[in-house]
PDB file of C-alpha atoms in Angstrom:
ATOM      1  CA  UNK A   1     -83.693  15.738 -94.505  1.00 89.00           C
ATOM      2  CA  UNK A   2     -86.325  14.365 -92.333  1.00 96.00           C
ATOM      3  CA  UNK A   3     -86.015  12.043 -90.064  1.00 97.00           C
ATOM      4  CA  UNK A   4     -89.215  11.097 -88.687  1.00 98.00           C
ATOM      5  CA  UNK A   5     -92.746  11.206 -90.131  1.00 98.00           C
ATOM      6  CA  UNK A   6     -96.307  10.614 -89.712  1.00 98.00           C
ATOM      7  CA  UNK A   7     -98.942   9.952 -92.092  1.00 98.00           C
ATOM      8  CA  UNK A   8    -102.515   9.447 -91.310  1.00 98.00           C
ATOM      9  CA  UNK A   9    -101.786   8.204 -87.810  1.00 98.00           C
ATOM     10  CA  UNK A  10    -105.139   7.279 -85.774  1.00 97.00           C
ATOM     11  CA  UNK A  11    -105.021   5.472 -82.580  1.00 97.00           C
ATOM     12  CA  UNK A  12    -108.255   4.792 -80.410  1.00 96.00           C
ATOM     13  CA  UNK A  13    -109.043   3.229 -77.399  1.00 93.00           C
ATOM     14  CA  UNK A  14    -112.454   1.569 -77.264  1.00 87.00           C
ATOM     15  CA  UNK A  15    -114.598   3.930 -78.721  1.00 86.00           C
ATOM     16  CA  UNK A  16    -111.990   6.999 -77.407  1.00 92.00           C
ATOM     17  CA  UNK A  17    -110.171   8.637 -81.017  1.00 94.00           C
ATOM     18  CA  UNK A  18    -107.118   9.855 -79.647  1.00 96.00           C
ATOM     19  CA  UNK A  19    -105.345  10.339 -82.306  1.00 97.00           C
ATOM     20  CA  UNK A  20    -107.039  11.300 -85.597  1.00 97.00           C
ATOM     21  CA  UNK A  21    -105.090  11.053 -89.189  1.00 97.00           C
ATOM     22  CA  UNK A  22    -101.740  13.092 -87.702  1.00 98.00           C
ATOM     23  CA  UNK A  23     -99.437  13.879 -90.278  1.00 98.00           C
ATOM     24  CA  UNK A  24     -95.910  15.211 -89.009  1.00 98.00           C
ATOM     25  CA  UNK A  25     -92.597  15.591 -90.169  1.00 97.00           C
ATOM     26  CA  UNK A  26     -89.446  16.219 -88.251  1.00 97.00           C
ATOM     27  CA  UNK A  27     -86.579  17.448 -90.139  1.00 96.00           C
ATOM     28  CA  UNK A  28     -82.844  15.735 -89.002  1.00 96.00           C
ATOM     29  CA  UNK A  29     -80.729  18.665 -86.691  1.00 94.00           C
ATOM     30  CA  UNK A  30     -83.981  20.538 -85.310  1.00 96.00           C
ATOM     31  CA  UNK A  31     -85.784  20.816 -82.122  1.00 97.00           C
ATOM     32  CA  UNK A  32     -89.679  20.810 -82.609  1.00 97.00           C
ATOM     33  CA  UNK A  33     -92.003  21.064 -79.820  1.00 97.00           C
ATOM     34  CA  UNK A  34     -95.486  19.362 -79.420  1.00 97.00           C
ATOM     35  CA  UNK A  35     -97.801  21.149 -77.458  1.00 95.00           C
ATOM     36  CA  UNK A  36    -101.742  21.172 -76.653  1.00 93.00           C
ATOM     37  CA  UNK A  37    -104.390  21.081 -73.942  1.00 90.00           C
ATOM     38  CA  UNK A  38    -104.485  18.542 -71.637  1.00 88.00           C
ATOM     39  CA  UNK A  39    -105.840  15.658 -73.148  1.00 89.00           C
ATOM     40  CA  UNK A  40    -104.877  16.477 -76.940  1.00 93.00           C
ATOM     41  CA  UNK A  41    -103.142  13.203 -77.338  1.00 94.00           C
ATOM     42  CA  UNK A  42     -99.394  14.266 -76.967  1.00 94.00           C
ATOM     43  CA  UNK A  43     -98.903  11.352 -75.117  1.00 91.00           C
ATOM     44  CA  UNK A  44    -100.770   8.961 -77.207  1.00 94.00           C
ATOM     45  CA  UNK A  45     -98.555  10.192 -80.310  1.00 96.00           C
ATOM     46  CA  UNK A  46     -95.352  10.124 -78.417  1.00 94.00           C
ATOM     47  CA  UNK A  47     -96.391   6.690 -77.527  1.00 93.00           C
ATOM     48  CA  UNK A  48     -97.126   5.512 -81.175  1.00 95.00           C
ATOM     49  CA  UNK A  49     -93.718   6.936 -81.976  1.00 96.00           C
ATOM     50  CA  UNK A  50     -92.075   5.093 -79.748  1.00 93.00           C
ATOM     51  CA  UNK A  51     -93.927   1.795 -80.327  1.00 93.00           C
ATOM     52  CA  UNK A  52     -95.556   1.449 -76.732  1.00 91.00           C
ATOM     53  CA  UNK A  53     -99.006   1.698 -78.604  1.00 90.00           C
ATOM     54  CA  UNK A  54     -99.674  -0.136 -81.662  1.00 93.00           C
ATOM     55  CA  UNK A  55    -101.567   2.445 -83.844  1.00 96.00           C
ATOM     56  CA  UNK A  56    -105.273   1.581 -85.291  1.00 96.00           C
ATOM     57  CA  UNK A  57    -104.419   2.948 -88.647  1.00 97.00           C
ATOM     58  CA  UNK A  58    -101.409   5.003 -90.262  1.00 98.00           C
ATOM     59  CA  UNK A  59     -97.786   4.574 -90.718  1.00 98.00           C
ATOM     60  CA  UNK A  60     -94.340   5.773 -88.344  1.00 98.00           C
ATOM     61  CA  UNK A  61     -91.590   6.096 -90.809  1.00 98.00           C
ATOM     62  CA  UNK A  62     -88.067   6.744 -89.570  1.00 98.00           C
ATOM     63  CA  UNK A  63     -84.910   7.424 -91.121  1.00 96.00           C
ATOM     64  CA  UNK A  64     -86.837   6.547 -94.066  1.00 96.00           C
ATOM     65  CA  UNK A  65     -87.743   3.447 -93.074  1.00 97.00           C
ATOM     66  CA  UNK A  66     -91.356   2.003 -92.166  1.00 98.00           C
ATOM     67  CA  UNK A  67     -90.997   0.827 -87.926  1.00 98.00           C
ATOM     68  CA  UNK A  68     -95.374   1.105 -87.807  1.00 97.00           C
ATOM     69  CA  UNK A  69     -94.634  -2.420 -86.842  1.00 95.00           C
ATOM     70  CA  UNK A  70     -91.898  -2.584 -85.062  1.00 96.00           C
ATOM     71  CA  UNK A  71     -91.674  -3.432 -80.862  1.00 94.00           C
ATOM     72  CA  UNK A  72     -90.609  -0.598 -78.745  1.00 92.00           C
ATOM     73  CA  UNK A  73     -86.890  -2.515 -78.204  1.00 90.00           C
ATOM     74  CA  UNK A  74     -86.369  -2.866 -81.465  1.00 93.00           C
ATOM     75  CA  UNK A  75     -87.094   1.169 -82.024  1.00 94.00           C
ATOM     76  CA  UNK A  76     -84.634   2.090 -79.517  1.00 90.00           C
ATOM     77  CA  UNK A  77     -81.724  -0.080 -81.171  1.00 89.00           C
ATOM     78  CA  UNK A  78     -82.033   1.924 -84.573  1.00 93.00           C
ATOM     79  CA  UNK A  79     -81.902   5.174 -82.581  1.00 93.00           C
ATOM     80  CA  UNK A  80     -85.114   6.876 -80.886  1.00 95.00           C
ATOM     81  CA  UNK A  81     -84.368   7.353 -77.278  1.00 93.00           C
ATOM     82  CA  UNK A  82     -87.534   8.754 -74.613  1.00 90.00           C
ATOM     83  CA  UNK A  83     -87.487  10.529 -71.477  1.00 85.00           C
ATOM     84  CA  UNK A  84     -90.505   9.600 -69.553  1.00 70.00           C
ATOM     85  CA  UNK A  85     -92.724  12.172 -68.558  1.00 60.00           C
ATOM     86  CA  UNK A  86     -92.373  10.627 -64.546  1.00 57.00           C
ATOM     87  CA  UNK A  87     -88.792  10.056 -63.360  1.00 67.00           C
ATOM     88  CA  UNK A  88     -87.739   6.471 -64.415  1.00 79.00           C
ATOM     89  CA  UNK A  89     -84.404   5.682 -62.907  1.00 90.00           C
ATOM     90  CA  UNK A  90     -82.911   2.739 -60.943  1.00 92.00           C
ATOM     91  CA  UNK A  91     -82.862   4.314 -57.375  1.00 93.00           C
ATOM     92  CA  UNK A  92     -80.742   1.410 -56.241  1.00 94.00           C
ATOM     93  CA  UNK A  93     -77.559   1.527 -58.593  1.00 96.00           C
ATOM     94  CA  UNK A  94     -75.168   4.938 -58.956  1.00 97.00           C
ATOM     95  CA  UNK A  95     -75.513   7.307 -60.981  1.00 97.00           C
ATOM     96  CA  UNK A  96     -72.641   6.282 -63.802  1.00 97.00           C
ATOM     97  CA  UNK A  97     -75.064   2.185 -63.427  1.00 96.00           C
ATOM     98  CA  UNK A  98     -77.978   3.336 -64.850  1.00 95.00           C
ATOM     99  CA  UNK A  99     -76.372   5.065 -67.830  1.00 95.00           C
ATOM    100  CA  UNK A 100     -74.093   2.196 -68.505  1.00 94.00           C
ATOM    101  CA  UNK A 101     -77.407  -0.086 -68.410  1.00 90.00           C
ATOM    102  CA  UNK A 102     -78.278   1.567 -71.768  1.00 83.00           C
ATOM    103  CA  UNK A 103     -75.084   1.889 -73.244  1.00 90.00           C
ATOM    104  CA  UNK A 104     -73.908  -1.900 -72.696  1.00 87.00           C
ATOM    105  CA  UNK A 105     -77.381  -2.396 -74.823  1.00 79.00           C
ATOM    106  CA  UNK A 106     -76.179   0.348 -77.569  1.00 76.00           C
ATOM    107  CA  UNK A 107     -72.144  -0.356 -77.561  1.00 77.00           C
ATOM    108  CA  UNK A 108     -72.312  -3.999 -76.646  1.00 75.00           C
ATOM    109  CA  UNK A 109     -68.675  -3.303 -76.451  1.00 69.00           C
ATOM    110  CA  UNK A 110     -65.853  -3.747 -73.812  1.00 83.00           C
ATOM    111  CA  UNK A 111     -65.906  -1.696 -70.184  1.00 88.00           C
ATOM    112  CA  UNK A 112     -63.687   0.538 -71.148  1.00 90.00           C
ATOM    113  CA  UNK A 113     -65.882   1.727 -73.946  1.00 90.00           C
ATOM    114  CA  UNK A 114     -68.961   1.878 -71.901  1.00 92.00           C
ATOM    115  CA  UNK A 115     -67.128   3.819 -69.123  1.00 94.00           C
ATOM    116  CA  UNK A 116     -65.883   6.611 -71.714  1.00 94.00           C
ATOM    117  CA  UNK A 117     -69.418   6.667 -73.411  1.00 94.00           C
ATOM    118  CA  UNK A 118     -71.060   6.916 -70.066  1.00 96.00           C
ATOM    119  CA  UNK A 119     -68.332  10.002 -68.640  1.00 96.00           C
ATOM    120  CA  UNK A 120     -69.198  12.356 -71.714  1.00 95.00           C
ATOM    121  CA  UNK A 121     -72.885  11.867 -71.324  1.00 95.00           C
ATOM    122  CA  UNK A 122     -72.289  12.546 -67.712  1.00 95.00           C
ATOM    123  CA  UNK A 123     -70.386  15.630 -68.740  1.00 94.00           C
ATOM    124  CA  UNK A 124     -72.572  16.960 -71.117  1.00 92.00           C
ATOM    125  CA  UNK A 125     -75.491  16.729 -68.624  1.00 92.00           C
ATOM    126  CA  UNK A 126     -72.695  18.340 -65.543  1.00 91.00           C
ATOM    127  CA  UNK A 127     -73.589  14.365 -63.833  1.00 94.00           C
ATOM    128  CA  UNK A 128     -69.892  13.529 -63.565  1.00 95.00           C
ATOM    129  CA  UNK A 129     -68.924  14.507 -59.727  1.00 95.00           C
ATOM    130  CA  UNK A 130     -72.616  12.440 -58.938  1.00 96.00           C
ATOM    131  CA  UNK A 131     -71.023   9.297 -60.947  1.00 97.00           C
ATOM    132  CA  UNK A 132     -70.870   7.493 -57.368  1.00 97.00           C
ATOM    133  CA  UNK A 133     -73.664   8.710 -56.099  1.00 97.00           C
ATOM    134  CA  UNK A 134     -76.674   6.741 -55.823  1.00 97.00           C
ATOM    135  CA  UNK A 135     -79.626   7.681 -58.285  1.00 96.00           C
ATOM    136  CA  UNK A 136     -82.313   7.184 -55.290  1.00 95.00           C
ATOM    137  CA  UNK A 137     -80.196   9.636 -53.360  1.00 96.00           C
ATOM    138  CA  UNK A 138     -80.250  12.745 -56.252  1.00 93.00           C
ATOM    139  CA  UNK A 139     -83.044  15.493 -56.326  1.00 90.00           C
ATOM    140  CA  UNK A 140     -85.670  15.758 -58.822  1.00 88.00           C
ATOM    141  CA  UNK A 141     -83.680  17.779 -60.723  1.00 87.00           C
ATOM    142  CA  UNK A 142     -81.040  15.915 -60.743  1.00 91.00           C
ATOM    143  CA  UNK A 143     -82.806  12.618 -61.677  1.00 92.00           C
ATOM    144  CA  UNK A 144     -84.465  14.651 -64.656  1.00 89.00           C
ATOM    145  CA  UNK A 145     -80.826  15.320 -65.905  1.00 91.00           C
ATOM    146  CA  UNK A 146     -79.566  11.511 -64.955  1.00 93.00           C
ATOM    147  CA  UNK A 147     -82.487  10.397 -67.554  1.00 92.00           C
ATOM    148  CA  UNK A 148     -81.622  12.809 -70.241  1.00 92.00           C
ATOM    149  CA  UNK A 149     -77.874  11.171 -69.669  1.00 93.00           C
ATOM    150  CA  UNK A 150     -79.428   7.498 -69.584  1.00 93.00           C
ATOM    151  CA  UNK A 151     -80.743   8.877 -73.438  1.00 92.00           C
ATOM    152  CA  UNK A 152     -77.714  10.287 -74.343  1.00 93.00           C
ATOM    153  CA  UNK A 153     -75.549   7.123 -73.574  1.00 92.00           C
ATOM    154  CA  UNK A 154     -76.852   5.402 -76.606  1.00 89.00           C
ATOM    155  CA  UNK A 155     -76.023   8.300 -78.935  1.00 90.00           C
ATOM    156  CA  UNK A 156     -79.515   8.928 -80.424  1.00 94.00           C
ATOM    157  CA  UNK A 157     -80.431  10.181 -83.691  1.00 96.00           C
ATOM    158  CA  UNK A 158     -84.151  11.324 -82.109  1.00 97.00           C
ATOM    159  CA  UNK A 159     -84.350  12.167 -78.664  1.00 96.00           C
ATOM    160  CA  UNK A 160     -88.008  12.140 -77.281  1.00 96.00           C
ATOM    161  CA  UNK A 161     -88.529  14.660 -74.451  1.00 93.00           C
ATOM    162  CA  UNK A 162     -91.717  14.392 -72.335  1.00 89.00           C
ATOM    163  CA  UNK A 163     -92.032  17.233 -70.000  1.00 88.00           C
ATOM    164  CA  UNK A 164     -88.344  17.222 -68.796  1.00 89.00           C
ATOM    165  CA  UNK A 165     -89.059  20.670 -66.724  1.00 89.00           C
ATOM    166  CA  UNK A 166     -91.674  19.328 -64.757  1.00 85.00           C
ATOM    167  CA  UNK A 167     -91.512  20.016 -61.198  1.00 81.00           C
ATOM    168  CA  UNK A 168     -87.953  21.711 -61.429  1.00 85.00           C
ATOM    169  CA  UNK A 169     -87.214  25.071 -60.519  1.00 86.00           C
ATOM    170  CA  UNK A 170     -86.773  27.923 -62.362  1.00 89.00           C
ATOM    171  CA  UNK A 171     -82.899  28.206 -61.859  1.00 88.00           C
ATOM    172  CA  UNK A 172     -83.312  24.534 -63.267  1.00 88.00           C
ATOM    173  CA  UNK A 173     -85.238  24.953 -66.000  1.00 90.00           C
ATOM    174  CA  UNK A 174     -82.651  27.916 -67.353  1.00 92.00           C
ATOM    175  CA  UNK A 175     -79.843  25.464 -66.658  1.00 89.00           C
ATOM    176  CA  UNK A 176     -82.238  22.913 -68.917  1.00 91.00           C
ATOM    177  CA  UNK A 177     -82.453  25.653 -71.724  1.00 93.00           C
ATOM    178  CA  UNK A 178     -78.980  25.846 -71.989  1.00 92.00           C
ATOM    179  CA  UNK A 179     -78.167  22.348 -71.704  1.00 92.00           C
ATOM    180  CA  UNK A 180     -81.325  21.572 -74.495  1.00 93.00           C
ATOM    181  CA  UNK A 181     -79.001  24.302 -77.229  1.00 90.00           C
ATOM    182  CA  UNK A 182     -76.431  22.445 -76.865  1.00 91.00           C
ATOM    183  CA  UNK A 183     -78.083  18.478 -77.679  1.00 92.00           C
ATOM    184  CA  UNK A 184     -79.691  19.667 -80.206  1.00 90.00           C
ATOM    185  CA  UNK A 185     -76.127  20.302 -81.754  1.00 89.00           C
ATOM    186  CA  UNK A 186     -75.776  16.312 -82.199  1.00 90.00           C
ATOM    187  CA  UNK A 187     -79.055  15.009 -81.971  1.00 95.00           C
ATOM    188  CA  UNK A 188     -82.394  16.177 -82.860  1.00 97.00           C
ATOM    189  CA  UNK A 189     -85.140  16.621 -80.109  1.00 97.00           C
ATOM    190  CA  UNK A 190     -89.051  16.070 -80.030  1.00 97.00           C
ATOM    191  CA  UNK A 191     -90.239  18.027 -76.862  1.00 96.00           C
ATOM    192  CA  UNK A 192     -92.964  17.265 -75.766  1.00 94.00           C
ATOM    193  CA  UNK A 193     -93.870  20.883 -72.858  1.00 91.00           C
ATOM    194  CA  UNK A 194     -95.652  23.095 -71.365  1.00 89.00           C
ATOM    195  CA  UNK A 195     -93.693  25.630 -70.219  1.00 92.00           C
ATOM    196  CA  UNK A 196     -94.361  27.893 -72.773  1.00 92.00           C
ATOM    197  CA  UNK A 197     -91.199  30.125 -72.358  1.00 93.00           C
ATOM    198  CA  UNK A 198     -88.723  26.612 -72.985  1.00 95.00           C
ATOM    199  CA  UNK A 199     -90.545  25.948 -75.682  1.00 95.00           C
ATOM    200  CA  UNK A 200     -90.854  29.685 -77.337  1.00 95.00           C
ATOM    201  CA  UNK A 201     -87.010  30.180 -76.901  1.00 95.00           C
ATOM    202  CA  UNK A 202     -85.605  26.506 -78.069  1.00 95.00           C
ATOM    203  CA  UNK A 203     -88.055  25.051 -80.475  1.00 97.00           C
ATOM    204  CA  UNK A 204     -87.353  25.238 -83.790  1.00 97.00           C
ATOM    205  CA  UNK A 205     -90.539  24.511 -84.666  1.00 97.00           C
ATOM    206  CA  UNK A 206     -93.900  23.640 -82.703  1.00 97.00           C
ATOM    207  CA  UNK A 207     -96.915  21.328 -83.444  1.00 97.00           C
ATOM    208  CA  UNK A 208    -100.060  21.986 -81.838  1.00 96.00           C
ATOM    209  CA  UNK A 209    -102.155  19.102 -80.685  1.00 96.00           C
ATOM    210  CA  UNK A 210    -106.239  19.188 -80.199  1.00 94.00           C
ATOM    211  CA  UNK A 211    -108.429  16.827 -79.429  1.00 94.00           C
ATOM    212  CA  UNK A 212    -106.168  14.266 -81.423  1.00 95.00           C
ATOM    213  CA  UNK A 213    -105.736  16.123 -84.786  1.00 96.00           C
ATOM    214  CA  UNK A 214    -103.134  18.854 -86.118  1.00 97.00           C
ATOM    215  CA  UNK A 215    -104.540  22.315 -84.873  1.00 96.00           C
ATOM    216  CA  UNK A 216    -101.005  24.188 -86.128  1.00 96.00           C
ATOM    217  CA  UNK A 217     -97.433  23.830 -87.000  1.00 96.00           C
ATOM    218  CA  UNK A 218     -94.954  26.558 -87.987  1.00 96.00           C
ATOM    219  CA  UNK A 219     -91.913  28.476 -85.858  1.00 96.00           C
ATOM    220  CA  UNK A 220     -92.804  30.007 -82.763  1.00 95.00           C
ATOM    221  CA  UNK A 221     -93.751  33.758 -83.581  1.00 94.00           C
ATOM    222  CA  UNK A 222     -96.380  32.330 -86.171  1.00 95.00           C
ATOM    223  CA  UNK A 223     -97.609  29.827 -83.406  1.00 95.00           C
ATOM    224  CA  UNK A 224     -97.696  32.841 -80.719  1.00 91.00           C
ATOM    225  CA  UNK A 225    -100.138  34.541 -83.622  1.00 92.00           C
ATOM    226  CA  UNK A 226    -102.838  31.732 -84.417  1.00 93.00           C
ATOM    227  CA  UNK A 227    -106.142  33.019 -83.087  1.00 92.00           C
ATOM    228  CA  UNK A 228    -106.980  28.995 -83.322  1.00 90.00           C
ATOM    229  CA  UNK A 229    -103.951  28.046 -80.751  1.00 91.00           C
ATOM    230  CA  UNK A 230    -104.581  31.515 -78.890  1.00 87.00           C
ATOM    231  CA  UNK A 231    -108.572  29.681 -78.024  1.00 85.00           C
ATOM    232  CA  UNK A 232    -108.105  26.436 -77.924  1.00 79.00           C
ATOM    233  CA  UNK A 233    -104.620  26.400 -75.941  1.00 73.00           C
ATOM    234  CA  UNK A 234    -104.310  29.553 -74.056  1.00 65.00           C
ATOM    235  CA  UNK A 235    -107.957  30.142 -73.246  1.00 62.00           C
ATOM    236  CA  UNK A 236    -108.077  33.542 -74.765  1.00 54.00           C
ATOM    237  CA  UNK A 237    -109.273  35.199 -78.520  1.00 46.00           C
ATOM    238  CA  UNK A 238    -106.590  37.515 -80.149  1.00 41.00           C
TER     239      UNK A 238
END
């Protein structure tokens, strides 16, 4: 079943196309990776997805419902959740505060609720001995993992992923890998990468991105192929 689609989706800024008639579909239980060159409008897409653009022309259905119009808030509360591509915590409150924030808004249920909502998403993301900790205080890493947990708190049918291995190392990004198999057992993931070997061992599928328009889509080995991804992505002609 799919759970989130494109169709004809154009966004420009000024006279900058960005986006250019993108039609996608992303099926419920799989992880499917958007990739392209710098500048391809991964961003931009992610953005209309998530309603912090409002798209020139084109629709965002989700769970089989139109949300083209819908405010970003309003998104979130039927079940899209986003990892920013730069760190967005609350360096100020602990670790188990900033993913309660977003489960008081999800749950708007009793504390002892939130608290068990907010321990398994600490669990699942191996947060729970930080709980106390304060989220100005972790290391990059660790603040990647504390966002995926702020996501996870309010039990999202799509999780959004926006470069979640940037800047970690690569003891982190294997400990990422493993932690991304298991998510996508409960929730299905949009990654957004460029670390090629995350997204050639986890993706289910991959879109390719150029210059705002659908280069390629199809599982990894068939993407790894494409003399069209091979130029425009990898700089090199098979």
């Amino acid at each position: 079943m799919t759970l989130l689609s494109t169709r004809q989706l154009s966004k420009s800024f000024g006279g900058l196309q960005a986006l250019r008639n993108v039609d996608f579909d992303l099926e419920r239980g799989r992880i499917r990776a958007l990739i392209g060159p710098n500048g391809a409008g991964k961003s931009t897409f992610v953005g209309a997805v998530c309603g912090r653009f409002r798209v020139t022309s084109g629709n965002v259905i989700f769970n089989g419902n139109d949300i083209t119009r819908l405010p970003a808030h309003h998104r979130i509360g039927l079940g899209i959740a986003y990892s920013f591509q730069i760190t967005s915590v609350f360096d100020r409150l602990t670790v188990h505060e900033n993913v309660a924030l977003g489960v008081r808004r999800h749950l708007k249920a009793n504390q002892e609720r939130v608290n068990k909502q907010v321990c398994a998403a600490l669990d699942k993301t191996g947060l729970r001995n930080r709980a106390d900790q304060l989220a100005g205080d972790l290391s990059y890493g660790h603040q990647r993992l504390l966002e995926i947990a702020m996501g996870l708190g309010q039990n999202p049918q799509l999780f959004i992923m926006d470069e979640p291995t940037q800047g970690l190392a690569e003891s982190e990004v294997d400990a990422f890998q493993d932690l991304l198999q298991t998510l996508c057992q409960e929730t299905t993931i949009l990654l957004i990468e460029h670390n090629m070997k995350v997204v050639m061992d986890c993706a289910d599928d991959i879109t390719v991105l150029n210059f705002g328009e659908v280069l390629a889509e199809g599982p990894p080995a068939k993407i790894q192929k494409n003399e069209k991804v091979q130029h425009a992505y990898f700089g090199t002609q098979t």
